[in-house]
Amino acid sequence: MAETILASGSERQVWITKYFQEYVRQSRFMPYMSNSDINKGGIILTKFQQEEEAKRVINIPFIGRLKSLGVTGATVLDGIEEELTNFNCPITIDWRRNGVRLPKSTTFRTEINLWDAAKDALRVWESEKLRDDIIHALAHCVTDVNGTIVPWDQATVAQQNVWLTNNPDRVLFGLLNSNLVSGSYASSIANVASTAKCSSAMMGTAKRIAKLADPHIRPFRVEDGDGREFYVAFHGARTFRDLKLDSNVIAANTSARAREGLGMEKNPIFQDGDLIYDGVIHREIPEIDVYCASTVNPNAGAVWNGAGASSADLRPIFLCGGGAVGVAWGQEPTPRTDMIKDYGFRPGVAIEELLGVKKINFNGVQNGIVTVIAGAAADS
């Protein structure tokens, strides 16, 4: 059992009661999480349904649009009615917990409030886990029409091919639609060269794919009145770097961007931030690159590094509309304390939640995502 051992420099001397905590980037997915229904545009759909048992299932239903021409005039409709398409995406929930023990032999030796520090650290741990779960879900490989998923770095060649076969209208390999080799993921990524960097042209193609996909990918936001549509693209650091260097994007930010107050602080040329171009909001999630070259998931690096043409490094970009990922809670994050251990000498604080995170898919088709795979060399 791990217990907190106080660093020697933190023992009672002259010591401030505040503490520095390791920096953890706040989840940049938060603005795109919503508990509204799937038809109202939330990219990450959150659902809470009170449960107390692991391995329970929380379902997300889907009703497809009607596609037939119907009838006109005096034509008889009876007997040729259209079937209402409906599917279901089940999300299995399970417990997730972590805790910290704070024996009295440690806490009495410092003026730092280790209880508060432990609680803050646990909250940060939980938020990091949720962020990483969403990244993994965006990259899930849907392996069959029943919605079975596996992490992308664990998917077999056959499973990757099934995913591609079921999602040909919502994937882009490099700059050209013609890079897709029907039914063969390995052959398709072999057509992506290091020069196929993320660009405004690539993301424009991805947006058109999203608009034409069937079933449709609902835009994240639609401006009332003029019908303008916006999608959101989540990037790792490498593809976001390349997009920022695109000449069209630079020109837009220098010549066409609104000159707001405090312009230097808000313009992404001077301060890092979201890019908006051609109806797509581009948001950097650096941890996407961490996942793609992860030492925690040792297969992840092999999936993306050196996988393209002439051993080019590749990175995914997830262009999203409504209902891309589902987060289902049976119990929201809840703090717990244990004051009994070792007759109260080793109290502890913990956090627990009952949840599941999954790429939303129906009949084997990923619902709200166009997966873009770009060449993305490491910084030299």
Tab-separated table of C-alpha atoms in Angstrom:
chain	number	residue	atom	x	y	z
A	1	MET	CA	0.000	0.000	0.000
A	2	ALA	CA	1.412	3.382	-1.007
A	3	GLU	CA	1.455	6.126	1.614
A	4	THR	CA	2.477	9.759	1.308
A	5	ILE	CA	6.074	10.281	2.462
A	6	LEU	CA	6.886	13.923	3.089
A	7	ALA	CA	9.784	15.399	1.159
A	8	SER	CA	12.494	16.330	3.664
A	9	GLY	CA	12.411	19.977	2.632
A	10	SER	CA	8.708	20.172	3.519
A	11	GLU	CA	9.155	19.263	7.176
A	12	ARG	CA	8.257	21.948	9.691
A	13	GLN	CA	10.743	24.769	9.356
A	14	VAL	CA	9.776	28.170	7.989
A	15	TRP	CA	7.302	27.145	5.305
A	16	ILE	CA	4.417	28.788	3.531
A	17	THR	CA	1.118	26.980	3.843
A	18	LYS	CA	0.331	27.342	0.128
A	19	TYR	CA	1.824	24.877	-2.309
A	20	PHE	CA	2.768	24.680	-5.954
A	21	GLN	CA	1.144	21.918	-7.968
A	22	GLU	CA	2.362	20.379	-11.192
A	23	TYR	CA	0.716	22.151	-14.103
A	24	VAL	CA	-1.948	20.189	-15.925
A	25	ARG	CA	-3.627	21.680	-18.969
A	26	GLN	CA	-7.336	22.132	-18.524
A	27	SER	CA	-9.494	19.962	-20.751
A	28	ARG	CA	-9.947	21.820	-24.017
A	29	PHE	CA	-12.902	19.563	-24.804
A	30	MET	CA	-15.062	21.214	-22.137
A	31	PRO	CA	-16.770	23.837	-24.382
A	32	TYR	CA	-17.947	21.049	-26.668
A	33	MET	CA	-19.581	18.859	-24.015
A	34	SER	CA	-23.366	19.000	-23.728
A	35	ASN	CA	-26.200	17.052	-22.138
A	36	SER	CA	-28.588	18.118	-24.900
A	37	ASP	CA	-29.905	15.444	-27.222
A	38	ILE	CA	-27.850	14.242	-30.156
A	39	ASN	CA	-29.774	16.407	-32.623
A	40	LYS	CA	-28.795	19.716	-30.994
A	41	GLY	CA	-25.164	19.712	-31.952
A	42	GLY	CA	-23.133	18.818	-28.828
A	43	ILE	CA	-19.946	17.104	-30.037
A	44	ILE	CA	-19.407	15.231	-26.772
A	45	LEU	CA	-22.781	14.058	-25.558
A	46	THR	CA	-22.995	13.627	-21.779
A	47	LYS	CA	-25.675	11.509	-20.142
A	48	PHE	CA	-26.329	10.847	-16.456
A	49	GLN	CA	-28.462	7.934	-15.383
A	50	GLN	CA	-28.330	6.915	-11.736
A	51	GLU	CA	-26.754	3.457	-11.442
A	52	GLU	CA	-24.930	1.608	-8.685
A	53	GLU	CA	-23.497	-1.398	-10.507
A	54	ALA	CA	-20.574	-1.776	-12.873
A	55	LYS	CA	-21.075	-3.206	-16.359
A	56	ARG	CA	-24.519	-1.666	-16.697
A	57	VAL	CA	-25.393	-0.187	-20.085
A	58	ILE	CA	-26.635	3.321	-20.853
A	59	ASN	CA	-28.086	3.561	-24.355
A	60	ILE	CA	-27.958	6.384	-26.893
A	61	PRO	CA	-30.645	5.978	-29.604
A	62	PHE	CA	-30.503	7.249	-33.171
A	63	ILE	CA	-33.371	7.880	-35.598
A	64	GLY	CA	-32.356	8.324	-39.221
A	65	ARG	CA	-33.906	10.721	-41.693
A	66	LEU	CA	-36.487	9.564	-44.240
A	67	LYS	CA	-35.025	9.157	-47.735
A	68	SER	CA	-37.792	8.002	-50.065
A	69	LEU	CA	-39.458	10.288	-52.604
A	70	GLY	CA	-42.898	9.634	-51.134
A	71	VAL	CA	-45.888	9.803	-53.440
A	72	THR	CA	-47.646	12.544	-55.338
A	73	GLY	CA	-51.140	13.099	-56.585
A	74	ALA	CA	-53.534	10.157	-56.299
A	75	THR	CA	-50.796	7.509	-55.954
A	76	VAL	CA	-51.630	4.984	-53.237
A	77	LEU	CA	-49.280	5.282	-50.245
A	78	ASP	CA	-50.622	2.225	-48.419
A	79	GLY	CA	-48.062	-0.579	-48.562
A	80	ILE	CA	-45.098	1.521	-49.664
A	81	GLU	CA	-44.531	3.460	-46.475
A	82	GLU	CA	-40.917	4.034	-45.514
A	83	GLU	CA	-39.326	2.185	-42.620
A	84	LEU	CA	-38.133	4.449	-39.815
A	85	THR	CA	-34.407	3.802	-39.475
A	86	ASN	CA	-33.309	3.418	-35.878
A	87	PHE	CA	-30.156	2.215	-34.167
A	88	ASN	CA	-28.775	2.174	-30.659
A	89	CYS	CA	-25.289	2.873	-29.258
A	90	PRO	CA	-24.775	1.139	-25.886
A	91	ILE	CA	-22.163	2.564	-23.495
A	92	THR	CA	-20.987	0.234	-20.747
A	93	ILE	CA	-20.081	1.954	-17.483
A	94	ASP	CA	-17.511	0.865	-14.912
A	95	TRP	CA	-15.945	2.151	-11.708
A	96	ARG	CA	-12.879	4.371	-11.710
A	97	ARG	CA	-11.188	5.331	-8.456
A	98	ASN	CA	-7.980	6.719	-7.010
A	99	GLY	CA	-6.953	7.751	-3.526
A	100	VAL	CA	-4.239	9.144	-1.269
A	101	ARG	CA	-3.265	8.021	2.234
A	102	LEU	CA	-2.072	10.700	4.652
A	103	PRO	CA	-0.715	9.101	7.852
A	104	LYS	CA	-0.491	11.335	10.901
A	105	SER	CA	3.254	10.684	11.038
A	106	THR	CA	3.479	12.739	7.834
A	107	THR	CA	0.836	15.428	8.244
A	108	PHE	CA	1.984	16.667	11.655
A	109	ARG	CA	5.429	17.537	10.265
A	110	THR	CA	4.342	20.276	7.865
A	111	GLU	CA	2.142	23.354	7.738
A	112	ILE	CA	1.058	22.513	4.182
A	113	ASN	CA	-2.567	21.436	4.108
A	114	LEU	CA	-1.925	18.032	2.601
A	115	TRP	CA	-5.626	17.196	2.719
A	116	ASP	CA	-6.430	20.068	0.383
A	117	ALA	CA	-3.432	19.203	-1.784
A	118	ALA	CA	-4.580	15.591	-2.068
A	119	LYS	CA	-8.114	16.607	-2.986
A	120	ASP	CA	-6.860	18.992	-5.672
A	121	ALA	CA	-4.514	16.329	-7.068
A	122	LEU	CA	-7.377	13.837	-7.286
A	123	ARG	CA	-9.599	16.308	-9.107
A	124	VAL	CA	-6.812	16.942	-11.603
A	125	TRP	CA	-6.240	13.199	-12.006
A	126	GLU	CA	-9.903	12.657	-12.807
A	127	SER	CA	-10.020	15.471	-15.367
A	128	GLU	CA	-6.881	14.143	-17.066
A	129	LYS	CA	-8.382	10.677	-17.275
A	130	LEU	CA	-11.575	12.008	-18.835
A	131	ARG	CA	-9.625	14.055	-21.389
A	132	ASP	CA	-7.550	11.021	-22.353
A	133	ASP	CA	-10.654	8.829	-22.550
A	134	ILE	CA	-12.215	11.263	-25.025
A	135	ILE	CA	-9.057	11.242	-27.174
A	136	HIS	CA	-9.037	7.446	-27.198
A	137	ALA	CA	-12.743	7.392	-28.062
A	138	LEU	CA	-12.240	9.715	-31.031
A	139	ALA	CA	-9.694	7.197	-32.330
A	140	HIS	CA	-11.699	4.057	-31.526
A	141	CYS	CA	-11.897	1.428	-34.226
A	142	VAL	CA	-15.510	0.299	-34.726
A	143	THR	CA	-15.122	-3.358	-35.626
A	144	ASP	CA	-18.637	-4.480	-36.598
A	145	VAL	CA	-22.230	-3.384	-37.170
A	146	ASN	CA	-23.026	-4.128	-33.518
A	147	GLY	CA	-20.868	-1.203	-32.425
A	148	THR	CA	-17.997	-3.197	-30.907
A	149	ILE	CA	-14.989	-0.948	-30.402
A	150	VAL	CA	-11.297	-1.472	-29.682
A	151	PRO	CA	-8.540	1.087	-29.081
A	152	TRP	CA	-6.964	2.002	-32.408
A	153	ASP	CA	-3.509	0.883	-31.316
A	154	GLN	CA	-4.910	-2.573	-30.494
A	155	ALA	CA	-6.977	-3.054	-33.655
A	156	THR	CA	-6.005	-5.877	-35.993
A	157	VAL	CA	-5.568	-5.361	-39.728
A	158	ALA	CA	-8.906	-7.075	-40.320
A	159	GLN	CA	-10.663	-4.781	-37.826
A	160	GLN	CA	-9.148	-1.664	-39.388
A	161	ASN	CA	-10.359	-2.837	-42.784
A	162	VAL	CA	-13.901	-3.381	-41.474
A	163	TRP	CA	-13.882	0.154	-40.048
A	164	LEU	CA	-12.773	1.581	-43.397
A	165	THR	CA	-15.324	-0.495	-45.313
A	166	ASN	CA	-18.138	0.856	-43.111
A	167	ASN	CA	-16.886	4.471	-43.102
A	168	PRO	CA	-15.538	5.318	-46.575
A	169	ASP	CA	-17.561	8.551	-46.706
A	170	ARG	CA	-16.106	9.899	-43.461
A	171	VAL	CA	-12.354	9.449	-43.773
A	172	LEU	CA	-9.666	11.370	-45.659
A	173	PHE	CA	-6.135	10.086	-46.250
A	174	GLY	CA	-3.827	13.015	-46.899
A	175	LEU	CA	-4.861	15.615	-49.446
A	176	LEU	CA	-6.848	13.495	-51.893
A	177	ASN	CA	-10.004	11.427	-51.713
A	178	SER	CA	-8.380	9.122	-54.255
A	179	ASN	CA	-5.794	8.048	-51.664
A	180	LEU	CA	-8.451	5.798	-50.142
A	181	VAL	CA	-8.016	2.186	-51.278
A	182	SER	CA	-11.359	0.477	-50.796
A	183	GLY	CA	-11.324	-1.979	-47.892
A	184	SER	CA	-7.600	-1.652	-47.165
A	185	TYR	CA	-6.495	0.692	-44.404
A	186	ALA	CA	-2.803	-0.229	-44.750
A	187	SER	CA	-2.792	0.539	-48.485
A	188	SER	CA	-4.609	3.816	-47.871
A	189	ILE	CA	-2.180	5.186	-45.297
A	190	ALA	CA	0.698	4.100	-47.526
A	191	ASN	CA	-0.515	6.819	-49.917
A	192	VAL	CA	-0.010	9.573	-47.314
A	193	ALA	CA	3.381	11.232	-47.754
A	194	SER	CA	5.240	13.489	-45.354
A	195	THR	CA	4.414	16.377	-47.691
A	196	ALA	CA	0.670	15.810	-47.137
A	197	LYS	CA	0.676	18.221	-44.215
A	198	CYS	CA	-2.441	19.620	-42.649
A	199	SER	CA	-3.547	22.625	-44.671
A	200	SER	CA	-6.575	24.766	-45.355
A	201	ALA	CA	-7.149	22.790	-48.567
A	202	MET	CA	-7.081	19.457	-46.709
A	203	MET	CA	-9.512	20.643	-44.061
A	204	GLY	CA	-11.772	22.163	-46.726
A	205	THR	CA	-11.997	18.725	-48.333
A	206	ALA	CA	-12.737	17.174	-44.942
A	207	LYS	CA	-15.540	19.685	-44.353
A	208	ARG	CA	-17.119	18.826	-47.689
A	209	ILE	CA	-16.896	15.137	-46.781
A	210	ALA	CA	-18.765	15.914	-43.554
A	211	LYS	CA	-21.481	17.770	-45.452
A	212	LEU	CA	-22.016	14.931	-47.913
A	213	ALA	CA	-21.696	11.953	-45.539
A	214	ASP	CA	-24.646	9.581	-45.309
A	215	PRO	CA	-25.980	9.341	-42.612
A	216	HIS	CA	-25.406	13.087	-42.310
A	217	ILE	CA	-22.925	14.605	-39.874
A	218	ARG	CA	-24.755	17.406	-38.132
A	219	PRO	CA	-22.698	20.632	-37.865
A	220	PHE	CA	-21.614	21.654	-34.405
A	221	ARG	CA	-23.271	25.013	-34.856
A	222	VAL	CA	-25.626	26.519	-37.398
A	223	GLU	CA	-26.017	30.291	-37.531
A	224	ASP	CA	-29.691	31.210	-37.548
A	225	GLY	CA	-30.898	33.246	-40.467
A	226	ASP	CA	-28.107	32.706	-42.974
A	227	GLY	CA	-27.674	28.946	-42.480
A	228	ARG	CA	-23.908	29.081	-42.010
A	229	GLU	CA	-22.500	25.817	-40.617
A	230	PHE	CA	-19.489	25.235	-38.398
A	231	TYR	CA	-17.578	22.072	-37.607
A	232	VAL	CA	-14.786	21.623	-35.057
A	233	ALA	CA	-11.451	19.939	-35.811
A	234	PHE	CA	-9.367	18.587	-32.928
A	235	HIS	CA	-5.627	18.547	-33.642
A	236	GLY	CA	-2.503	17.365	-31.953
A	237	ALA	CA	0.411	19.780	-31.760
A	238	ARG	CA	2.016	18.673	-35.027
A	239	THR	CA	-0.952	19.122	-37.369
A	240	PHE	CA	-1.967	22.352	-35.627
A	241	ARG	CA	1.580	23.617	-36.187
A	242	ASP	CA	1.334	22.870	-39.907
A	243	LEU	CA	-2.090	24.487	-40.251
A	244	LYS	CA	-0.837	27.686	-38.592
A	245	LEU	CA	1.891	27.881	-41.248
A	246	ASP	CA	-0.578	27.543	-44.135
A	247	SER	CA	-0.395	30.674	-46.272
A	248	ASN	CA	-4.180	31.010	-46.566
A	249	VAL	CA	-4.619	30.834	-42.800
A	250	ILE	CA	-1.845	33.361	-42.215
A	251	ALA	CA	-3.381	35.713	-44.780
A	252	ALA	CA	-6.803	35.393	-43.164
A	253	ASN	CA	-5.431	36.264	-39.738
A	254	THR	CA	-3.403	39.194	-41.004
A	255	SER	CA	-5.758	40.696	-43.575
A	256	ALA	CA	-9.292	39.525	-42.854
A	257	ARG	CA	-9.505	38.924	-39.117
A	258	ALA	CA	-11.611	41.384	-37.138
A	259	ARG	CA	-9.514	44.018	-35.402
A	260	GLU	CA	-10.890	43.502	-31.933
A	261	GLY	CA	-9.827	45.383	-28.858
A	262	LEU	CA	-6.658	43.937	-27.356
A	263	GLY	CA	-6.041	42.522	-30.822
A	264	MET	CA	-2.481	41.409	-30.150
A	265	GLU	CA	-3.646	39.365	-27.169
A	266	LYS	CA	-6.459	37.651	-29.086
A	267	ASN	CA	-5.010	37.209	-32.569
A	268	PRO	CA	-3.515	33.681	-32.833
A	269	ILE	CA	-0.596	35.026	-34.821
A	270	PHE	CA	0.660	36.595	-31.594
A	271	GLN	CA	-0.976	34.413	-28.945
A	272	ASP	CA	-1.757	30.738	-29.348
A	273	GLY	CA	-5.435	29.936	-29.664
A	274	ASP	CA	-8.169	28.472	-31.827
A	275	LEU	CA	-8.056	29.055	-35.554
A	276	ILE	CA	-11.256	29.626	-37.523
A	277	TYR	CA	-11.147	29.239	-41.271
A	278	ASP	CA	-13.713	28.272	-43.912
A	279	GLY	CA	-16.397	27.260	-41.431
A	280	VAL	CA	-14.130	25.062	-39.311
A	281	ILE	CA	-13.026	25.849	-35.758
A	282	HIS	CA	-9.592	24.315	-35.234
A	283	ARG	CA	-8.683	23.465	-31.652
A	284	GLU	CA	-5.313	22.134	-30.485
A	285	ILE	CA	-5.328	19.227	-28.022
A	286	PRO	CA	-1.591	18.516	-27.536
A	287	GLU	CA	-2.329	15.250	-25.763
A	288	ILE	CA	-3.495	13.757	-29.084
A	289	ASP	CA	0.177	13.616	-30.051
A	290	VAL	CA	1.011	12.136	-26.661
A	291	TYR	CA	-1.444	9.323	-27.358
A	292	CYS	CA	-0.053	8.776	-30.863
A	293	ALA	CA	3.463	8.199	-29.543
A	294	SER	CA	2.552	6.854	-26.130
A	295	THR	CA	4.860	4.799	-23.967
A	296	VAL	CA	1.869	3.861	-21.823
A	297	ASN	CA	0.215	2.337	-24.902
A	298	PRO	CA	3.347	0.934	-26.581
A	299	ASN	CA	1.537	0.043	-29.809
A	300	ALA	CA	0.388	3.614	-30.423
A	301	GLY	CA	3.741	4.822	-31.701
A	302	ALA	CA	3.963	1.953	-34.155
A	303	VAL	CA	0.522	2.836	-35.524
A	304	TRP	CA	1.383	6.423	-36.432
A	305	ASN	CA	5.167	6.903	-36.540
A	306	GLY	CA	6.687	5.789	-39.833
A	307	ALA	CA	3.365	4.384	-41.083
A	308	GLY	CA	2.980	6.531	-44.189
A	309	ALA	CA	4.664	6.626	-47.586
A	310	SER	CA	8.459	6.346	-47.315
A	311	SER	CA	8.069	5.827	-43.535
A	312	ALA	CA	6.383	9.200	-43.016
A	313	ASP	CA	5.058	10.014	-39.555
A	314	LEU	CA	1.272	10.376	-39.563
A	315	ARG	CA	-1.203	12.009	-37.180
A	316	PRO	CA	-5.017	11.927	-37.013
A	317	ILE	CA	-7.252	14.983	-37.060
A	318	PHE	CA	-10.838	14.581	-35.905
A	319	LEU	CA	-13.270	16.885	-37.694
A	320	CYS	CA	-16.424	16.663	-35.623
A	321	GLY	CA	-20.080	17.528	-35.720
A	322	GLY	CA	-22.832	16.690	-33.256
A	323	GLY	CA	-22.790	13.395	-31.368
A	324	ALA	CA	-19.194	12.279	-31.968
A	325	VAL	CA	-18.446	10.862	-28.493
A	326	GLY	CA	-20.681	9.788	-25.636
A	327	VAL	CA	-19.807	10.092	-21.947
A	328	ALA	CA	-22.257	8.219	-19.722
A	329	TRP	CA	-22.221	8.464	-15.928
A	330	GLY	CA	-23.916	6.121	-13.506
A	331	GLN	CA	-22.329	8.145	-10.706
A	332	GLU	CA	-20.627	11.474	-11.183
A	333	PRO	CA	-17.174	12.073	-9.586
A	334	THR	CA	-17.696	11.780	-5.844
A	335	PRO	CA	-15.118	12.404	-3.067
A	336	ARG	CA	-14.743	9.804	-0.324
A	337	THR	CA	-12.838	9.829	2.964
A	338	ASP	CA	-11.695	6.932	5.120
A	339	MET	CA	-10.966	7.921	8.726
A	340	ILE	CA	-10.846	4.390	10.180
A	341	LYS	CA	-7.740	2.752	8.700
A	342	ASP	CA	-5.206	1.704	11.357
A	343	TYR	CA	-7.416	3.066	14.171
A	344	GLY	CA	-7.624	6.466	12.476
A	345	PHE	CA	-3.843	6.851	12.170
A	346	ARG	CA	-3.824	6.495	8.373
A	347	PRO	CA	-6.816	8.410	7.043
A	348	GLY	CA	-7.303	8.674	3.311
A	349	VAL	CA	-9.139	10.665	0.697
A	350	ALA	CA	-10.351	9.260	-2.627
A	351	ILE	CA	-12.445	10.032	-5.653
A	352	GLU	CA	-14.725	7.589	-7.428
A	353	GLU	CA	-17.031	7.659	-10.418
A	354	LEU	CA	-19.020	5.204	-12.507
A	355	LEU	CA	-18.729	6.025	-16.187
A	356	GLY	CA	-18.131	4.927	-19.741
A	357	VAL	CA	-16.728	6.835	-22.735
A	358	LYS	CA	-17.283	5.676	-26.305
A	359	LYS	CA	-17.224	6.834	-29.909
A	360	ILE	CA	-20.885	7.099	-30.863
A	361	ASN	CA	-21.615	4.765	-33.756
A	362	PHE	CA	-24.656	3.227	-35.340
A	363	ASN	CA	-24.651	0.111	-37.520
A	364	GLY	CA	-20.846	0.238	-37.641
A	365	VAL	CA	-20.721	3.866	-38.804
A	366	GLN	CA	-19.041	6.521	-36.646
A	367	ASN	CA	-21.709	9.126	-36.124
A	368	GLY	CA	-20.179	12.592	-35.915
A	369	ILE	CA	-16.566	12.310	-37.056
A	370	VAL	CA	-14.546	12.636	-40.236
A	371	THR	CA	-11.155	11.081	-39.515
A	372	VAL	CA	-8.375	12.882	-41.376
A	373	ILE	CA	-4.899	11.345	-41.530
A	374	ALA	CA	-2.112	13.778	-42.372
A	375	GLY	CA	1.632	13.663	-42.757
A	376	ALA	CA	3.129	15.189	-39.627
A	377	ALA	CA	6.886	15.114	-39.226
A	378	ALA	CA	8.467	15.704	-35.837
A	379	ASP	CA	10.171	19.025	-35.194
A	380	SER	CA	13.747	18.851	-36.410
